[in-house]
Coordinates of C-alpha atoms and ligand atoms in Angstrom, one line a residue:
M1 CA -0.3 0.2 0.1
V2 CA 2.7 2.0 0.7
G3 CA 4.2 1.8 -2.7
S4 CA 1.0 2.6 -4.2
C5 CA 0.5 5.4 -1.8
L6 CA 3.9 6.8 -3.4
F7 CA 2.9 6.3 -7.0
L8 CA -0.2 8.1 -7.0
R9 CA 1.6 10.8 -5.0
I10 CA 4.1 11.2 -7.6
I11 CA 1.8 11.1 -10.7
L12 CA -1.1 13.3 -9.1
F13 CA 2.1 15.3 -8.0
V14 CA 0.0 15.9 -4.4
G15 CA 3.9 16.2 -3.1
V16 CA 3.4 17.5 0.0
L17 CA -0.2 16.7 1.4
G18 CA 0.3 12.7 2.8
C19 CA -1.7 9.8 1.3
R20 CA -2.9 8.9 4.7
V21 CA -2.9 10.2 8.5
N22 CA 0.7 9.1 9.0
G23 CA 1.0 5.6 10.4
L24 CA -2.2 5.3 11.8
G25 CA -2.8 2.4 13.7
V26 CA -5.3 0.3 15.3
N27 CA -6.3 -1.7 18.2
W28 CA -7.4 -5.5 17.7
G29 CA -8.8 -7.0 19.9
T30 CA -10.4 -10.6 20.8
V31 CA -12.9 -10.8 23.3
A32 CA -15.9 -11.6 20.7
S33 CA -17.8 -14.8 20.5
H34 CA -17.1 -14.6 16.7
Q35 CA -14.1 -13.5 15.0
L36 CA -13.8 -13.4 11.0
P37 CA -10.4 -16.0 10.8
P38 CA -6.9 -13.7 11.2
K39 CA -5.8 -13.8 7.3
T40 CA -9.8 -12.3 6.6
T41 CA -8.8 -9.5 9.1
V42 CA -4.9 -9.1 7.5
K43 CA -6.3 -8.6 4.3
L44 CA -9.3 -5.8 6.0
L45 CA -6.2 -3.9 7.2
K46 CA -4.2 -3.8 3.9
D47 CA -7.1 -3.2 2.0
N48 CA -7.5 0.1 3.8
G49 CA -4.0 1.1 4.2
I50 CA -3.3 0.2 8.2
L51 CA 0.2 0.1 8.8
K52 CA -0.2 -0.5 12.8
V53 CA -1.4 -2.8 14.3
K54 CA -2.0 -3.0 18.5
L55 CA -2.5 -6.4 19.8
F56 CA -3.6 -7.0 23.7
D57 CA -1.6 -10.3 23.8
A58 CA 0.8 -12.5 21.5
D59 CA -2.1 -14.5 19.6
N60 CA 0.3 -17.1 17.3
T61 CA -2.7 -17.5 15.6
I62 CA -2.7 -13.8 14.9
L63 CA 1.2 -13.5 14.4
D64 CA 1.0 -16.1 11.8
A65 CA -1.4 -14.3 10.0
L66 CA 0.7 -11.2 10.1
A67 CA 3.5 -12.4 9.2
G68 CA 4.9 -11.8 5.9
T69 CA 3.6 -8.3 5.9
D70 CA 5.0 -4.7 6.6
I71 CA 2.3 -4.0 9.3
E72 CA 3.7 -2.6 12.3
V73 CA 2.6 -4.6 15.6
M74 CA 2.7 -3.7 18.8
L75 CA 2.1 -7.4 20.8
A76 CA 1.2 -7.6 25.0
V77 CA 2.1 -8.8 27.6
S78 CA -1.1 -9.6 29.6
N79 CA -1.9 -8.2 33.6
Q80 CA -2.3 -11.9 34.4
E81 CA 1.4 -12.3 33.2
L82 CA 2.8 -9.7 34.7
K83 CA 3.6 -11.4 38.0
T84 CA 5.3 -13.9 36.2
M85 CA 7.0 -11.6 34.1
T86 CA 9.1 -10.3 37.0
D87 CA 11.2 -13.6 37.0
F88 CA 13.7 -12.8 34.7
D89 CA 13.8 -16.8 33.0
K90 CA 10.5 -16.6 32.4
A91 CA 10.6 -13.4 30.9
K92 CA 13.4 -14.9 28.4
E93 CA 10.9 -17.4 27.6
W94 CA 8.5 -15.5 26.7
V95 CA 10.4 -13.1 24.3
K96 CA 12.0 -16.3 22.4
A97 CA 8.5 -18.0 22.1
N98 CA 6.1 -15.0 21.4
V99 CA 8.8 -12.6 19.8
T100 CA 12.2 -13.8 18.4
K101 CA 10.3 -16.9 16.8
Y102 CA 8.9 -14.5 14.6
T103 CA 11.4 -11.9 13.7
N104 CA 13.1 -13.5 11.1
K105 CA 13.1 -12.6 7.7
G106 CA 9.6 -13.2 6.5
G107 CA 8.5 -12.9 9.9
V108 CA 5.9 -10.2 11.7
N109 CA 7.0 -6.6 11.8
I110 CA 7.2 -6.6 15.7
K111 CA 8.0 -2.9 16.5
F112 CA 6.8 -2.6 20.4
V113 CA 5.8 -5.3 23.8
A114 CA 3.4 -3.4 25.5
V115 CA 3.6 -4.8 28.8
G116 CA 0.2 -5.4 30.9
N117 CA -2.7 -3.2 29.8
E118 CA -3.8 -0.1 31.7
P119 CA -2.0 -1.7 34.8
F120 CA -2.1 1.0 37.4
L121 CA -5.9 1.8 36.7
K122 CA -7.7 3.2 40.0
A123 CA -10.2 -0.3 39.4
Y124 CA -7.2 -2.5 40.4
N125 CA -6.6 -1.6 43.5
G126 CA -3.1 -1.4 43.2
S127 CA -2.5 -5.2 42.4
H128 CA -0.4 -4.7 39.7
I129 CA 1.9 -1.8 40.9
N130 CA 4.5 -3.9 42.3
T131 CA 4.9 -6.1 39.3
T132 CA 4.7 -3.5 36.7
F133 CA 8.5 -2.1 36.5
P134 CA 10.1 -5.6 37.3
A135 CA 8.0 -6.8 34.4
L136 CA 8.3 -4.0 32.1
K137 CA 12.3 -3.8 32.8
N138 CA 13.0 -7.4 32.5
I139 CA 10.8 -8.1 29.1
Q140 CA 13.1 -5.0 27.7
N141 CA 16.4 -6.5 29.0
A142 CA 15.7 -9.8 27.5
L143 CA 14.9 -8.0 24.4
N144 CA 18.4 -6.5 24.4
D145 CA 19.9 -10.0 25.5
A146 CA 18.2 -11.5 22.7
G147 CA 19.5 -8.4 20.2
V148 CA 16.3 -7.2 19.2
G149 CA 16.3 -4.1 21.7
D150 CA 17.5 -1.5 18.9
T151 CA 14.2 -2.2 17.6
I152 CA 11.7 -3.4 19.3
K153 CA 11.1 -1.5 22.5
A154 CA 8.7 -2.9 25.7
T155 CA 6.5 0.3 27.5
V156 CA 3.2 -0.1 29.2
P157 CA -0.3 1.5 28.1
F158 CA -1.1 3.8 30.5
N159 CA -4.6 4.7 31.6
A160 CA -5.2 8.5 31.4
D161 CA -5.9 8.3 35.3
V162 CA -2.2 8.0 36.0
Y163 CA -1.9 11.4 35.8
D164 CA -4.1 14.6 36.8
S165 CA -4.3 18.4 37.4
P166 CA -4.5 19.8 41.2
D167 CA -8.3 21.1 41.5
K168 CA -7.4 24.8 42.7
N169 CA -4.8 24.6 39.1
P170 CA -6.4 22.5 37.0
Y171 CA -4.8 23.2 33.7
P172 CA -2.5 21.1 31.3
S173 CA 0.9 22.3 32.4
A174 CA 0.2 21.3 36.0
G175 CA -0.1 17.8 34.7
K176 CA 1.7 15.1 37.4
F177 CA 1.8 11.6 37.9
R178 CA -0.9 10.8 40.6
T179 CA 1.3 11.2 43.9
D180 CA 0.1 7.4 45.3
I181 CA 2.4 6.0 42.5
F182 CA 4.6 8.8 41.5
A183 CA 7.4 7.0 43.0
T184 CA 7.0 3.8 40.7
M185 CA 5.8 6.1 37.8
K186 CA 9.4 8.0 37.8
E187 CA 11.2 4.4 38.1
I188 CA 9.3 3.7 34.7
V189 CA 9.8 7.0 32.4
D190 CA 13.5 6.9 34.0
F191 CA 14.0 3.2 32.4
L192 CA 11.7 3.9 29.9
A193 CA 14.1 7.5 28.4
E194 CA 17.0 4.8 28.9
N195 CA 15.8 2.1 26.2
K196 CA 14.8 5.0 24.1
A197 CA 11.2 3.8 24.4
P198 CA 7.7 5.6 24.4
F199 CA 5.3 6.7 26.7
I200 CA 2.4 4.9 26.1
V201 CA -0.8 6.6 27.1
N202 CA -4.8 5.6 26.0
I203 CA -7.6 9.0 26.0
Y204 CA -10.5 9.1 25.8
P205 CA -12.9 11.9 25.3
F206 CA -15.8 10.1 25.1
L207 CA -15.4 9.4 28.4
S208 CA -15.6 12.4 29.8
L209 CA -18.7 12.7 28.5
Y210 CA -20.2 9.6 29.4
G211 CA -22.6 9.6 32.6
N212 CA -21.5 13.7 32.8
D213 CA -24.6 15.4 31.5
D214 CA -22.3 18.7 32.7
F215 CA -19.4 18.0 30.2
P216 CA -19.2 20.1 27.6
V217 CA -20.3 18.2 24.3
D218 CA -18.5 20.0 21.9
Y219 CA -15.4 20.4 24.0
A220 CA -15.1 16.3 23.3
F221 CA -15.0 17.4 19.6
F222 CA -12.3 18.5 17.5
D223 CA -15.2 20.9 16.1
G224 CA -15.0 24.1 18.5
G225 CA -17.3 25.9 20.0
K226 CA -15.6 25.6 23.5
S227 CA -12.1 26.9 24.8
I228 CA -10.3 27.2 27.8
V229 CA -7.2 29.0 28.8
D230 CA -4.2 27.3 30.5
S231 CA -3.6 30.4 33.2
V232 CA -0.2 29.7 33.6
T233 CA 1.6 29.5 29.7
G234 CA -1.5 31.3 28.0
N235 CA -2.2 28.6 25.6
K236 CA -5.5 28.1 24.6
Y237 CA -7.6 24.6 24.5
T238 CA -10.6 23.9 22.0
D239 CA -10.5 20.2 23.0
V240 CA -10.6 17.9 26.0
F241 CA -7.9 15.4 23.7
D242 CA -5.2 18.1 23.7
A243 CA -6.0 19.1 27.0
N244 CA -5.4 15.6 28.1
Y245 CA -2.3 15.2 26.2
D246 CA -0.7 18.5 27.4
T247 CA -1.2 17.4 30.8
C248 CA 0.6 14.3 29.8
V249 CA 3.4 16.1 28.7
S250 CA 3.4 17.8 31.5
A251 CA 3.7 15.3 33.8
L252 CA 6.6 13.6 32.1
K253 CA 8.3 16.8 32.2
A254 CA 7.4 17.0 36.1
A255 CA 9.2 13.5 36.1
G256 CA 12.2 15.3 33.9
H257 CA 11.1 14.0 30.8
G258 CA 9.5 16.7 28.7
D259 CA 10.7 15.0 25.3
M260 CA 9.6 12.0 26.1
P261 CA 7.6 10.5 22.3
V262 CA 3.9 10.1 23.7
V263 CA 1.9 7.4 21.8
V264 CA -1.7 7.1 22.1
G265 CA -2.4 3.8 22.6
E266 CA -6.1 4.0 22.5
I267 CA -8.4 6.4 21.1
G268 CA -11.7 6.1 19.4
W269 CA -15.8 6.3 20.3
P270 CA -18.5 3.8 20.4
T271 CA -21.6 3.3 18.6
D272 CA -23.9 1.8 20.4
G273 CA -25.2 1.1 23.9
D274 CA -25.8 4.6 25.1
K275 CA -27.2 7.8 24.3
M276 CA -24.0 9.6 23.5
A277 CA -22.9 6.2 21.8
N278 CA -24.1 6.3 17.6
T279 CA -22.4 6.3 14.2
A280 CA -23.1 10.5 13.7
N281 CA -21.0 11.0 17.1
A282 CA -18.4 8.7 15.6
F283 CA -18.3 10.3 12.2
R284 CA -17.9 13.3 13.9
Y285 CA -15.2 12.5 16.3
Y286 CA -13.0 10.8 13.9
S287 CA -13.7 13.6 10.9
G288 CA -11.9 16.0 13.7
L289 CA -9.7 13.6 14.8
L290 CA -7.5 12.3 11.3
P291 CA -7.7 15.6 10.3
K292 CA -5.7 16.7 12.9
L293 CA -3.6 14.1 13.0
A294 CA -3.1 14.1 9.1
A295 CA -1.9 17.6 9.5
D296 CA 0.6 17.0 12.0
K297 CA -0.7 19.8 13.6
G298 CA 0.3 19.0 17.5
T299 CA -0.5 20.4 20.5
P300 CA 0.1 23.1 22.0
L301 CA 2.6 22.2 24.1
R302 CA 4.0 19.7 21.4
P303 CA 2.7 22.2 18.2
G304 CA 3.6 20.9 14.5
S305 CA 4.5 17.5 16.2
Y306 CA 3.4 14.4 14.6
I307 CA 1.3 12.3 17.0
E308 CA 1.1 8.4 16.6
V309 CA -2.2 7.1 17.5
Y310 CA -3.8 3.4 17.7
M311 CA -7.8 3.7 17.2
F312 CA -10.2 2.0 19.3
S313 CA -11.3 -0.5 18.2
L314 CA -11.0 -2.8 15.0
F315 CA -14.4 -4.6 15.4
D316 CA -16.9 -4.6 18.5
E317 CA -16.1 -7.1 20.8
D318 CA -19.8 -9.4 21.9
S319 CA -17.8 -10.9 24.8
K320 CA -16.6 -7.7 26.5
S321 CA -16.8 -7.2 30.1
I322 CA -20.1 -4.3 30.2
D323 CA -18.9 -2.8 34.0
P324 CA -17.8 0.6 31.8
G325 CA -21.0 0.6 30.5
N326 CA -23.1 -0.7 27.8
F327 CA -21.3 1.0 24.9
E328 CA -18.3 -0.9 26.2
K329 CA -19.0 -3.8 22.9
H330 CA -19.2 -1.2 20.3
W331 CA -16.2 0.6 20.1
G332 CA -15.1 -0.9 16.2
I333 CA -14.6 1.0 13.2
F334 CA -15.8 -2.2 11.7
T335 CA -18.8 -4.0 12.8
Y336 CA -18.6 -7.7 14.3
D337 CA -18.1 -8.9 10.5
G338 CA -16.3 -6.6 9.3
Q339 CA -17.6 -3.9 7.6
P340 CA -17.5 -0.4 7.9
K341 CA -19.9 1.6 9.7
F342 CA -19.9 5.0 8.7
P343 CA -17.7 6.7 6.3
M344 CA -14.0 7.2 7.1
D345 CA -11.2 9.1 5.6
F346 CA -7.9 7.6 6.3
S347 CA -6.2 10.6 4.2
G348 CA -7.5 13.0 6.2
K349 CA -9.1 15.3 3.5
G350 CA -12.0 14.8 5.6
E351 CA -13.9 13.6 2.2
N352 CA -16.5 11.5 2.1
K353 CA -15.3 7.7 2.1
T354 CA -16.4 4.3 2.9
L355 CA -13.5 2.1 4.2
V356 CA -13.3 -1.5 2.6
G357 CA -15.2 -3.9 4.1
A358 CA -13.9 -7.7 5.1
K359 CA -13.8 -10.1 1.9
D360 CA -15.5 -13.6 1.8
V361 CA -17.1 -13.1 5.3
K362 CA -18.8 -16.5 5.7
Y363 CA -22.5 -16.4 7.9
L364 CA -24.6 -19.0 9.7
P365 CA -27.7 -19.1 7.4
K366 CA -30.1 -16.5 7.3
K367 CA -32.1 -17.9 10.2
W368 CA -33.4 -16.0 13.1
C369 CA -34.7 -16.7 16.3
T370 CA -38.3 -15.1 16.9
V371 CA -41.0 -14.7 19.5
N372 CA -43.4 -17.8 18.2
P373 CA -46.6 -15.9 17.6
D374 CA -48.9 -19.2 18.1
A375 CA -47.5 -19.0 22.4
T376 CA -49.8 -19.3 24.7
D377 CA -48.9 -18.7 28.1
T378 CA -46.3 -16.1 27.7
S379 CA -46.2 -15.4 31.4
K380 CA -42.6 -16.5 31.0
L381 CA -41.7 -14.0 28.5
A382 CA -39.5 -11.7 30.7
E383 CA -38.0 -14.5 32.4
K384 CA -36.4 -16.0 29.2
M385 CA -35.6 -12.6 27.6
Q386 CA -33.9 -12.1 30.8
F387 CA -31.9 -15.4 30.3
A388 CA -31.2 -14.6 27.2
C389 CA -29.8 -11.4 27.2
N390 CA -27.7 -12.5 30.5
K391 CA -26.0 -15.5 28.1
S392 CA -25.9 -13.2 25.1
D393 CA -25.6 -9.3 24.1
C394 CA -28.4 -6.9 24.3
T395 CA -26.5 -4.0 24.8
S396 CA -28.4 -2.5 21.8
L397 CA -32.2 -2.4 23.7
G398 CA -30.8 0.3 26.1
F399 CA -32.0 4.0 26.4
G400 CA -30.5 5.9 23.8
S401 CA -29.2 2.5 21.5
S402 CA -29.8 1.4 18.3
C403 CA -32.8 -1.4 19.3
N404 CA -34.3 0.9 21.9
K405 CA -37.2 1.9 20.0
L406 CA -38.6 -1.7 19.4
D407 CA -41.6 -2.8 21.4
G408 CA -42.0 -5.2 23.7
N409 CA -42.3 -8.4 21.7
G410 CA -39.5 -6.9 19.1
K411 CA -37.2 -6.4 22.2
V412 CA -37.9 -9.9 23.3
S413 CA -37.2 -11.7 19.9
Y414 CA -34.4 -9.3 20.0
A415 CA -32.9 -11.3 22.7
F416 CA -33.6 -14.4 21.8
N417 CA -32.0 -13.9 18.3
M418 CA -29.1 -13.1 20.1
Y419 CA -28.7 -15.6 22.2
Y420 CA -29.1 -18.6 19.4
Q421 CA -26.7 -16.4 17.4
M422 CA -24.5 -16.8 19.9
N423 CA -25.2 -20.3 20.2
N424 CA -24.7 -20.9 16.1
Q425 CA -28.1 -21.2 15.3
D426 CA -28.4 -24.5 17.3
D427 CA -32.3 -25.1 17.3
R428 CA -32.9 -25.7 21.4
A429 CA -31.3 -22.2 21.6
C430 CA -34.4 -21.1 20.1
D431 CA -37.0 -23.2 22.4
F432 CA -37.3 -20.8 25.5
Q433 CA -40.4 -23.6 26.1
G434 CA -42.1 -23.6 23.3
L435 CA -41.8 -19.0 23.4
G436 CA -39.0 -18.8 20.3
K437 CA -39.6 -19.8 16.9
V438 CA -37.1 -20.1 14.1
T439 CA -37.9 -18.2 10.9
T440 CA -35.9 -17.5 7.6
E441 CA -37.5 -13.7 7.0
N442 CA -35.3 -10.7 8.2
I443 CA -36.8 -9.5 11.3
S444 CA -34.7 -6.6 11.5
Q445 CA -36.6 -3.1 12.3
G446 CA -34.8 0.7 11.1
T447 CA -31.7 1.1 12.9
C448 CA -32.0 -2.2 14.8
N449 CA -29.7 -4.8 13.1
F450 CA -30.9 -8.6 14.0
L451 CA -27.8 -9.9 13.0
I452 CA -26.9 -13.1 11.7
Q453 CA -23.2 -14.5 13.4
L454 CA -20.6 -15.6 11.6
E455 CA -19.6 -19.3 10.9
P456 CA -17.4 -20.8 13.6
P457 CA -14.2 -22.2 12.3
P458 CA -14.4 -25.8 12.2
P459 CA -13.7 -27.6 15.0
P460 CA -9.7 -28.9 15.9
P461 CA -8.8 -32.2 14.4
Q462 CA -8.4 -34.1 17.7
S463 CA -11.7 -34.1 20.2
S464 CA -9.3 -34.1 23.2
S465 CA -8.4 -30.6 22.4
S466 CA -8.9 -28.0 24.9
S467 CA -7.2 -25.3 24.0
G468 CA -10.3 -22.7 25.2
S469 CA -9.9 -21.0 22.3
S470 CA -12.7 -22.5 20.2
P471 CA -15.7 -19.8 19.6
D472 CA -18.1 -22.2 21.0
S473 CA -19.8 -19.2 22.6
K474 CA -21.6 -21.7 25.4
S475 CA -18.6 -21.7 27.4
S476 CA -16.4 -18.8 25.6
S477 CA -19.2 -16.1 26.4
S478 CA -18.7 -15.8 29.8
S479 CA -15.4 -16.6 30.7
S480 CA -13.9 -14.7 28.1
S481 CA -15.7 -11.9 29.3
S482 CA -13.5 -11.9 32.6
S483 CA -10.3 -11.6 29.9
P484 CA -8.4 -8.2 30.5
S485 CA -8.3 -7.5 26.8
S486 CA -9.2 -4.0 26.5
H487 CA -10.2 -1.8 29.4
A488 CA -12.7 -4.1 30.9
Y489 CA -12.8 -1.8 33.4
P490 CA -14.3 1.6 33.9
S491 CA -11.7 4.3 32.6
L492 CA -11.8 7.2 34.7
S493 CA -9.2 8.5 31.9
A494 CA -9.9 11.7 30.0
S495 CA -12.8 12.6 32.4
L496 CA -10.2 13.0 35.0
V497 CA -8.4 16.1 33.1
G498 CA -12.5 16.9 31.6
L499 CA -13.7 16.8 34.7
A500 CA -11.1 18.9 36.3
F501 CA -12.1 21.5 33.6
I502 CA -15.5 21.8 34.3
A503 CA -15.6 23.7 37.0
V504 CA -13.5 26.2 35.1
L505 CA -14.9 25.8 32.0
T506 CA -18.3 27.2 33.4
F507 CA -16.8 30.5 34.3
M508 CA -14.2 30.2 31.5
L509 CA -15.8 29.5 28.0
V510 CA -15.0 31.6 25.4
Ligands
NAG601 C1 3.4 -16.0 24.7 O1 2.2 -15.8 24.7 C2 1.1 -16.3 25.0 C3 -0.2 -15.3 24.6 O2 0.1 -14.2 25.1 C4 1.3 -16.8 26.0 O3 0.2 -17.8 26.8 C5 2.0 -17.8 26.3 O4 2.3 -18.3 27.7 C6 3.5 -16.8 25.9 N1 4.6 -17.8 25.9 C7 5.6 -18.0 26.9 C8 6.7 -19.0 27.1 O5 6.0 -17.3 27.7
NAG602 C1 -11.1 -3.0 44.2 O1 -11.5 -2.9 45.7 C2 -13.5 -2.9 45.5 C3 -13.3 -2.5 46.4 O2 -13.3 -2.4 47.4 C4 -13.7 -4.1 45.2 O3 -15.3 -4.2 44.5 C5 -13.2 -4.4 43.7 O4 -14.0 -5.7 43.0 C6 -11.8 -4.6 43.6 N1 -11.2 -4.9 42.2 C7 -9.7 -5.5 42.1 C8 -9.5 -6.1 40.6 O5 -9.3 -6.1 42.5
NAG603 C1 3.8 -3.6 47.0 O1 5.1 -3.4 48.0 C2 4.6 -2.6 48.9 C3 5.4 -2.4 49.7 O2 6.5 -3.1 49.9 C4 3.6 -3.6 50.1 O3 3.1 -2.9 51.0 C5 2.2 -3.6 49.2 O4 1.2 -4.3 49.9 C6 2.4 -4.1 47.8 N1 1.4 -4.7 46.7 C7 0.8 -5.1 46.4 C8 -0.4 -5.7 45.3 O5 1.5 -6.6 46.5
NAG604 C1 -21.5 10.0 1.4 O1 -21.8 9.1 0.2 C2 -22.7 8.3 0.5 C3 -22.8 7.5 -0.9 O2 -21.7 7.3 -1.0 C4 -23.9 9.2 0.6 O3 -25.3 8.2 0.9 C5 -24.0 10.0 1.8 O4 -25.1 11.2 2.0 C6 -23.1 11.2 1.6 N1 -22.8 11.5 3.0 C7 -22.1 12.9 3.1 C8 -22.3 13.3 4.6 O5 -22.2 13.4 2.2
NAG605 C1 -29.5 -13.0 35.0 O1 -28.6 -12.6 35.5 C2 -28.4 -11.9 36.5 C3 -27.5 -11.4 37.6 O2 -26.5 -12.5 37.4 C4 -29.4 -12.9 38.2 O3 -29.8 -12.6 39.1 C5 -30.2 -13.7 37.4 O4 -31.1 -14.8 38.3 C6 -30.0 -14.3 35.9 N1 -31.5 -14.3 35.4 C7 -31.7 -15.5 34.5 C8 -33.5 -15.2 34.4 O5 -30.8 -15.9 34.1
NAG606 C1 -31.5 -7.9 7.6 O1 -32.4 -6.4 7.3 C2 -31.7 -5.6 7.7 C3 -32.0 -4.0 7.1 O2 -33.1 -4.6 7.2 C4 -30.3 -5.4 6.8 O3 -29.3 -4.2 7.5 C5 -29.5 -6.8 6.6 O4 -28.3 -6.7 5.9 C6 -30.1 -7.7 6.8 N1 -29.6 -8.7 6.9 C7 -29.3 -10.2 6.3 C8 -28.8 -11.1 6.6 O5 -30.0 -10.2 5.3

């Protein structure tokens, strides 16, 4: 893709303008009951010119699919593995099995190893406070020992709640790492600097807005309307992303590393599951973000600088925990089946372009589960619906969501269908003691899509296998929902800086 882009640039003489946002990355999470084959996903990435991916573990089937491509990869040591990685020998084994095994010619273009995922989130109650730095050190030292440390850097993707500004001075220039973790943050950033590794932070303006009706909506986006002025630097902020990013820059500066590169590990906007989560808002968000990135606008504290970002996320993931909110399963720029949700122009020129959808997607047959119109005793409908929802995904039914307008029976049918699809259209999963019925008629209504799930992969050859990677949803939907992949806990992140600003904003709106 780089080649053809360059070619276009030459023939069209668009020299100075980039063909796309420089090095736009995406998070590829796997907490879904049904997933596209990794090779299909890799094709999707290539078709859309996505040159960087961030993973939440070191899934070998995904790495195999990425082998031989130019796509830059960030692998991850999961939070559960952090403790084990405090043992240097274990870290060396990890690097050998999951990194150097793939770095041969024609292998995987690994650039980063993420050590943990938002390990210092307040919701974790300090569980990873003593293991993250030793794990980081061991992984980087193992990379160095293996001779790949010059090109592969270990770092830690942090939630934005590792830093904040004091209430009495709630401005980006006053940013500092949280006092309860300052000592370990200082050790970590010193070590990152020594190894020329970047600082990674996840920034979520959506979460500033979520559940916070006082937050000025326009300030979450990039199209102006509201702004605040930092009383110390005089810098004007027109969006919470810049304010948050600069709070991070200030926190690094206060820790002695004002020049450290900052990578945004996750950024995005969900499209369902909340009144603010819809495709119109996601479209508005990315329509502001992408041109800003393409123009290398930077932020007031780092003007004119390139910002490396990984969009969150590639697909909707129906098995994610909804502890943070119903929107958590809907962060994809693509639907669960790899289809674009709204126009996006990766060139950053803001044109009305559609992303390329996944090709040759294999679906289950066109069959849905609905409420049986002939059922007489309907007293158990509510209970059966609750059961179906508990074991599948009803996050689109809530207030402000895409299926909220369905009538009572429509909602029950929606729940029944989700459960039926989750269970690969097993007839028994549409029985509900006679209350459910299979239909071949598409019962979607308006904005509410009654989906057909993806065909599950063929079962592994040996029946004795217990790898747990099979998407047999009955077991995986509950077990994988506790998976740590992607922020499964309330991300206070952006809302911190956001919240701190509210008081100020009330007085300072320009
Ligand atoms: C490699 O990574 C996988 C998946 O993240 C993990 O389960 C496995 O234990 C790692 N291998 C070693 C030898 O540590
Ligand atoms: C953190 O503590 C709270 C309250 O004590 C508890 O509800 C929660 O489950 C804990 N979380 C973790 C990840 O240990
Ligand atoms: C981390 O270490 C400190 C100091 O040794 C100790 O007080 C604390 O309990 C430890 N935390 C965990 C989660 O192990
Ligand atoms: C974008 O293009 C599609 C068709 O290609 C059209 O339906 C849609 O209205 C356009 N949207 C805008 C905002 O121009
Ligand atoms: C659904 O889950 C809730 C909470 O876990 C539980 O209390 C309830 O009994 C479940 N309902 C059904 C019908 O399974
Ligand atoms: C069912 O209908 C909806 C809306 O009319 C449409 O978007 C969807 O693609 C259809 N599903 C199938 C499997 O044909």
